[in-house]
Amino acid sequence: ATGSFFLVWAWLNYVDSQGIVPWAMLACVLHEMGHYAAIRCLGGDIRLIRLTAVGGEMGLARPLGYCQEGIAALAGPGVNLLLAAFLSQIGWGYTFAGINLMLGCFNLMPISRLDGGRALFCTLALLLGPGWAELVLKWLSAAATLFILVLGMLVIGLGGNLTLLLVAVWLVAVFFSG
């Protein structure tokens, strides 16, 4: 785990007055386990697992093909969405269901560093080739990030909290760093 992971974990625990952080961390762990299980089932050899401030990273000994990588990318959000569907049927599971729903949906956005962006790139690379896939995903990532940034500013303008704007700023930083 990186230092940023521990810093974010400590800060979130400090500001969490409702006990949501442990549930969110469990949802993140289950999300990453979905990726891990899919990669292993697809014959991937994981050589590194690293926890960062914004999620987990897995390094493979050898790359997967586009189809296998797309499946592995969708496995994490798939676990969250399945948990959300199941837990929403149980009276006590609403909070954890909501956390899983948000995590799964967020990760499915067509932004290059998110699971949805990775799966979309793999699909487009199979259909159009990697050059076109990269170009299309770059424009979609920029458009989606801009939309979230504008929406975050609108939420603040209407008296809401900073969360969406902070997510947008992080996505802008990710977009320009890669």
Short mmCIF file of the C-alpha atoms (twelve columns), coordinates in Angstrom:
data_MODEL
# 
_entry.id   MODEL 
# 
loop_
_atom_site.group_PDB 
_atom_site.id 
_atom_site.type_symbol 
_atom_site.label_atom_id 
_atom_site.label_alt_id 
_atom_site.label_comp_id 
_atom_site.label_asym_id 
_atom_site.label_seq_id 
_atom_site.Cartn_x 
_atom_site.Cartn_y 
_atom_site.Cartn_z 
_atom_site.pdbx_PDB_model_num 
ATOM 1   C CA . ALA A 1   0.000   0.000   0.000   1 
ATOM 2   C CA . THR A 2   1.163   3.514   -0.757  1 
ATOM 3   C CA . GLY A 3   1.446   6.385   1.686   1 
ATOM 4   C CA . SER A 4   -1.412  8.152   -0.099  1 
ATOM 5   C CA . PHE A 5   -3.673  5.170   0.624   1 
ATOM 6   C CA . PHE A 6   -3.019  5.455   4.356   1 
ATOM 7   C CA . LEU A 7   -3.418  9.249   4.299   1 
ATOM 8   C CA . VAL A 8   -6.802  9.066   2.572   1 
ATOM 9   C CA . TRP A 9   -7.916  6.214   4.842   1 
ATOM 10  C CA . ALA A 10  -6.954  8.194   7.959   1 
ATOM 11  C CA . TRP A 11  -8.608  11.407  6.715   1 
ATOM 12  C CA . LEU A 12  -11.825 9.618   5.753   1 
ATOM 13  C CA . ASN A 13  -11.979 7.882   9.121   1 
ATOM 14  C CA . TYR A 14  -11.473 11.241  10.812  1 
ATOM 15  C CA . VAL A 15  -14.366 12.949  8.989   1 
ATOM 16  C CA . ASP A 16  -16.689 9.906   8.944   1 
ATOM 17  C CA . SER A 17  -19.270 10.455  11.653  1 
ATOM 18  C CA . GLN A 18  -21.736 7.865   10.318  1 
ATOM 19  C CA . GLY A 19  -19.489 4.807   10.061  1 
ATOM 20  C CA . ILE A 20  -19.647 4.659   6.260   1 
ATOM 21  C CA . VAL A 21  -15.901 4.339   5.596   1 
ATOM 22  C CA . PRO A 22  -15.545 0.685   6.684   1 
ATOM 23  C CA . TRP A 23  -18.478 -0.251  4.414   1 
ATOM 24  C CA . ALA A 24  -16.955 1.719   1.527   1 
ATOM 25  C CA . MET A 25  -13.592 0.029   2.053   1 
ATOM 26  C CA . LEU A 26  -15.290 -3.380  2.052   1 
ATOM 27  C CA . ALA A 27  -17.040 -2.494  -1.214  1 
ATOM 28  C CA . CYS A 28  -13.663 -1.483  -2.693  1 
ATOM 29  C CA . VAL A 29  -12.023 -4.715  -1.527  1 
ATOM 30  C CA . LEU A 30  -14.836 -6.794  -3.051  1 
ATOM 31  C CA . HIS A 31  -14.541 -4.754  -6.277  1 
ATOM 32  C CA . GLU A 32  -10.814 -5.514  -6.503  1 
ATOM 33  C CA . MET A 33  -11.459 -9.178  -5.673  1 
ATOM 34  C CA . GLY A 34  -13.777 -9.265  -8.691  1 
ATOM 35  C CA . HIS A 35  -10.917 -8.087  -10.901 1 
ATOM 36  C CA . TYR A 36  -8.522  -10.529 -9.249  1 
ATOM 37  C CA . ALA A 37  -10.846 -13.529 -9.681  1 
ATOM 38  C CA . ALA A 38  -11.533 -12.687 -13.329 1 
ATOM 39  C CA . ILE A 39  -7.845  -12.270 -14.141 1 
ATOM 40  C CA . ARG A 40  -6.990  -15.566 -12.481 1 
ATOM 41  C CA . CYS A 41  -9.885  -17.369 -14.234 1 
ATOM 42  C CA . LEU A 42  -8.706  -15.955 -17.571 1 
ATOM 43  C CA . GLY A 43  -5.196  -17.320 -17.026 1 
ATOM 44  C CA . GLY A 44  -3.577  -14.058 -15.961 1 
ATOM 45  C CA . ASP A 45  -0.553  -14.085 -13.688 1 
ATOM 46  C CA . ILE A 46  -0.718  -11.254 -11.145 1 
ATOM 47  C CA . ARG A 47  2.732   -10.196 -9.970  1 
ATOM 48  C CA . LEU A 48  1.809   -7.050  -8.009  1 
ATOM 49  C CA . ILE A 49  -1.165  -5.658  -6.092  1 
ATOM 50  C CA . ARG A 50  -0.851  -2.081  -4.905  1 
ATOM 51  C CA . LEU A 51  -3.352  0.016   -2.962  1 
ATOM 52  C CA . THR A 52  -3.381  3.725   -3.789  1 
ATOM 53  C CA . ALA A 53  -5.469  6.685   -2.654  1 
ATOM 54  C CA . VAL A 54  -7.923  6.091   -5.503  1 
ATOM 55  C CA . GLY A 55  -8.080  2.328   -5.769  1 
ATOM 56  C CA . GLY A 56  -6.128  -0.793  -6.415  1 
ATOM 57  C CA . GLU A 57  -3.635  -1.509  -9.166  1 
ATOM 58  C CA . MET A 58  -2.658  -4.945  -10.381 1 
ATOM 59  C CA . GLY A 59  0.457   -5.618  -12.365 1 
ATOM 60  C CA . LEU A 60  0.424   -8.671  -14.610 1 
ATOM 61  C CA . ALA A 61  3.411   -10.787 -15.590 1 
ATOM 62  C CA . ARG A 62  2.161   -10.672 -19.188 1 
ATOM 63  C CA . PRO A 63  -0.650  -8.647  -20.743 1 
ATOM 64  C CA . LEU A 64  -4.075  -10.122 -21.384 1 
ATOM 65  C CA . GLY A 65  -5.712  -9.972  -24.801 1 
ATOM 66  C CA . TYR A 66  -8.287  -7.266  -25.443 1 
ATOM 67  C CA . CYS A 67  -11.243 -9.582  -24.831 1 
ATOM 68  C CA . GLN A 68  -9.819  -10.947 -21.565 1 
ATOM 69  C CA . GLU A 69  -8.803  -7.480  -20.358 1 
ATOM 70  C CA . GLY A 70  -12.283 -6.133  -21.095 1 
ATOM 71  C CA . ILE A 71  -13.868 -8.948  -19.101 1 
ATOM 72  C CA . ALA A 72  -11.444 -8.394  -16.213 1 
ATOM 73  C CA . ALA A 73  -12.179 -4.646  -16.252 1 
ATOM 74  C CA . LEU A 74  -15.933 -5.255  -16.019 1 
ATOM 75  C CA . ALA A 75  -15.606 -7.853  -13.248 1 
ATOM 76  C CA . GLY A 76  -15.001 -5.286  -10.485 1 
ATOM 77  C CA . PRO A 77  -18.051 -3.118  -11.227 1 
ATOM 78  C CA . GLY A 78  -19.996 -6.320  -11.919 1 
ATOM 79  C CA . VAL A 79  -19.369 -7.516  -8.361  1 
ATOM 80  C CA . ASN A 80  -20.537 -4.142  -6.990  1 
ATOM 81  C CA . LEU A 81  -23.712 -4.108  -9.099  1 
ATOM 82  C CA . LEU A 82  -24.579 -7.691  -8.187  1 
ATOM 83  C CA . LEU A 83  -24.074 -6.891  -4.496  1 
ATOM 84  C CA . ALA A 84  -26.225 -3.766  -4.836  1 
ATOM 85  C CA . ALA A 85  -29.034 -5.747  -6.478  1 
ATOM 86  C CA . PHE A 86  -28.873 -8.490  -3.842  1 
ATOM 87  C CA . LEU A 87  -28.489 -6.227  -0.823  1 
ATOM 88  C CA . SER A 88  -31.281 -3.880  -1.877  1 
ATOM 89  C CA . GLN A 89  -33.632 -6.809  -1.289  1 
ATOM 90  C CA . ILE A 90  -32.522 -7.145  2.332   1 
ATOM 91  C CA . GLY A 91  -33.885 -4.668  4.861   1 
ATOM 92  C CA . TRP A 92  -30.577 -4.000  6.593   1 
ATOM 93  C CA . GLY A 93  -28.450 -3.835  3.444   1 
ATOM 94  C CA . TYR A 94  -29.552 -0.505  1.962   1 
ATOM 95  C CA . THR A 95  -26.473 1.527   2.884   1 
ATOM 96  C CA . PHE A 96  -24.028 -1.101  1.654   1 
ATOM 97  C CA . ALA A 97  -26.174 -1.616  -1.464  1 
ATOM 98  C CA . GLY A 98  -26.035 2.119   -2.173  1 
ATOM 99  C CA . ILE A 99  -22.272 2.247   -1.730  1 
ATOM 100 C CA . ASN A 100 -21.850 -0.702  -4.102  1 
ATOM 101 C CA . LEU A 101 -24.246 0.851   -6.634  1 
ATOM 102 C CA . MET A 102 -22.326 4.137   -6.645  1 
ATOM 103 C CA . LEU A 103 -18.919 2.435   -6.842  1 
ATOM 104 C CA . GLY A 104 -20.035 0.152   -9.674  1 
ATOM 105 C CA . CYS A 105 -21.676 2.950   -11.688 1 
ATOM 106 C CA . PHE A 106 -18.775 5.356   -11.151 1 
ATOM 107 C CA . ASN A 107 -16.271 2.786   -12.373 1 
ATOM 108 C CA . LEU A 108 -18.339 2.097   -15.497 1 
ATOM 109 C CA . MET A 109 -17.982 5.667   -16.778 1 
ATOM 110 C CA . PRO A 110 -16.230 5.830   -20.177 1 
ATOM 111 C CA . ILE A 111 -13.119 7.502   -18.785 1 
ATOM 112 C CA . SER A 112 -9.747  6.054   -19.700 1 
ATOM 113 C CA . ARG A 113 -8.430  5.301   -16.212 1 
ATOM 114 C CA . LEU A 114 -11.703 3.794   -14.979 1 
ATOM 115 C CA . ASP A 115 -12.934 0.258   -15.601 1 
ATOM 116 C CA . GLY A 116 -15.600 1.403   -18.064 1 
ATOM 117 C CA . GLY A 117 -12.959 3.237   -20.076 1 
ATOM 118 C CA . ARG A 118 -10.681 0.203   -20.080 1 
ATOM 119 C CA . ALA A 119 -13.511 -2.083  -21.222 1 
ATOM 120 C CA . LEU A 120 -14.569 0.400   -23.910 1 
ATOM 121 C CA . PHE A 121 -10.977 0.708   -25.140 1 
ATOM 122 C CA . CYS A 122 -10.699 -3.077  -25.412 1 
ATOM 123 C CA . THR A 123 -13.968 -3.303  -27.346 1 
ATOM 124 C CA . LEU A 124 -13.006 -0.465  -29.693 1 
ATOM 125 C CA . ALA A 125 -9.511  -1.898  -30.157 1 
ATOM 126 C CA . LEU A 126 -11.048 -5.189  -31.288 1 
ATOM 127 C CA . LEU A 127 -13.448 -3.396  -33.663 1 
ATOM 128 C CA . LEU A 128 -11.387 -0.452  -34.943 1 
ATOM 129 C CA . GLY A 129 -7.806  -1.087  -33.885 1 
ATOM 130 C CA . PRO A 130 -5.888  0.359   -30.935 1 
ATOM 131 C CA . GLY A 131 -5.117  3.707   -32.613 1 
ATOM 132 C CA . TRP A 132 -8.758  4.588   -33.210 1 
ATOM 133 C CA . ALA A 133 -9.741  3.179   -29.813 1 
ATOM 134 C CA . GLU A 134 -7.269  5.476   -28.085 1 
ATOM 135 C CA . LEU A 135 -8.485  8.525   -30.016 1 
ATOM 136 C CA . VAL A 136 -12.187 7.840   -29.377 1 
ATOM 137 C CA . LEU A 137 -11.590 7.114   -25.701 1 
ATOM 138 C CA . LYS A 138 -9.532  10.286  -25.289 1 
ATOM 139 C CA . TRP A 139 -12.430 12.409  -26.564 1 
ATOM 140 C CA . LEU A 140 -15.033 10.502  -24.550 1 
ATOM 141 C CA . SER A 141 -12.893 10.801  -21.418 1 
ATOM 142 C CA . ALA A 142 -12.564 14.559  -21.922 1 
ATOM 143 C CA . ALA A 143 -16.306 14.996  -22.536 1 
ATOM 144 C CA . ALA A 144 -17.329 12.888  -19.530 1 
ATOM 145 C CA . THR A 145 -14.820 14.650  -17.275 1 
ATOM 146 C CA . LEU A 146 -16.030 18.071  -18.424 1 
ATOM 147 C CA . PHE A 147 -19.642 17.022  -17.792 1 
ATOM 148 C CA . ILE A 148 -18.820 15.904  -14.235 1 
ATOM 149 C CA . LEU A 149 -16.859 19.119  -13.613 1 
ATOM 150 C CA . VAL A 150 -19.787 21.300  -14.740 1 
ATOM 151 C CA . LEU A 151 -22.230 19.167  -12.758 1 
ATOM 152 C CA . GLY A 152 -20.008 19.460  -9.665  1 
ATOM 153 C CA . MET A 153 -19.962 23.257  -9.965  1 
ATOM 154 C CA . LEU A 154 -23.726 23.285  -10.427 1 
ATOM 155 C CA . VAL A 155 -24.217 21.177  -7.298  1 
ATOM 156 C CA . ILE A 156 -22.080 23.593  -5.277  1 
ATOM 157 C CA . GLY A 157 -23.968 26.551  -6.771  1 
ATOM 158 C CA . LEU A 158 -27.213 24.995  -5.560  1 
ATOM 159 C CA . GLY A 159 -25.839 24.649  -2.032  1 
ATOM 160 C CA . GLY A 160 -24.669 21.037  -2.244  1 
ATOM 161 C CA . ASN A 161 -21.405 19.564  -1.030  1 
ATOM 162 C CA . LEU A 162 -17.966 19.408  -2.649  1 
ATOM 163 C CA . THR A 163 -17.813 15.660  -3.310  1 
ATOM 164 C CA . LEU A 164 -18.700 15.678  -7.010  1 
ATOM 165 C CA . LEU A 165 -16.430 18.646  -7.693  1 
ATOM 166 C CA . LEU A 166 -13.533 16.895  -5.931  1 
ATOM 167 C CA . VAL A 167 -14.144 13.796  -8.057  1 
ATOM 168 C CA . ALA A 168 -14.134 15.995  -11.164 1 
ATOM 169 C CA . VAL A 169 -10.879 17.684  -10.155 1 
ATOM 170 C CA . TRP A 170 -9.311  14.265  -9.596  1 
ATOM 171 C CA . LEU A 171 -10.524 13.132  -13.045 1 
ATOM 172 C CA . VAL A 172 -9.088  16.287  -14.648 1 
ATOM 173 C CA . ALA A 173 -5.743  15.600  -12.949 1 
ATOM 174 C CA . VAL A 174 -5.841  11.975  -14.140 1 
ATOM 175 C CA . PHE A 175 -6.760  13.077  -17.674 1 
ATOM 176 C CA . PHE A 176 -3.820  15.453  -17.947 1 
ATOM 177 C CA . SER A 177 -1.337  13.112  -16.261 1 
ATOM 178 C CA . GLY A 178 -1.886  10.270  -18.690 1 
# 
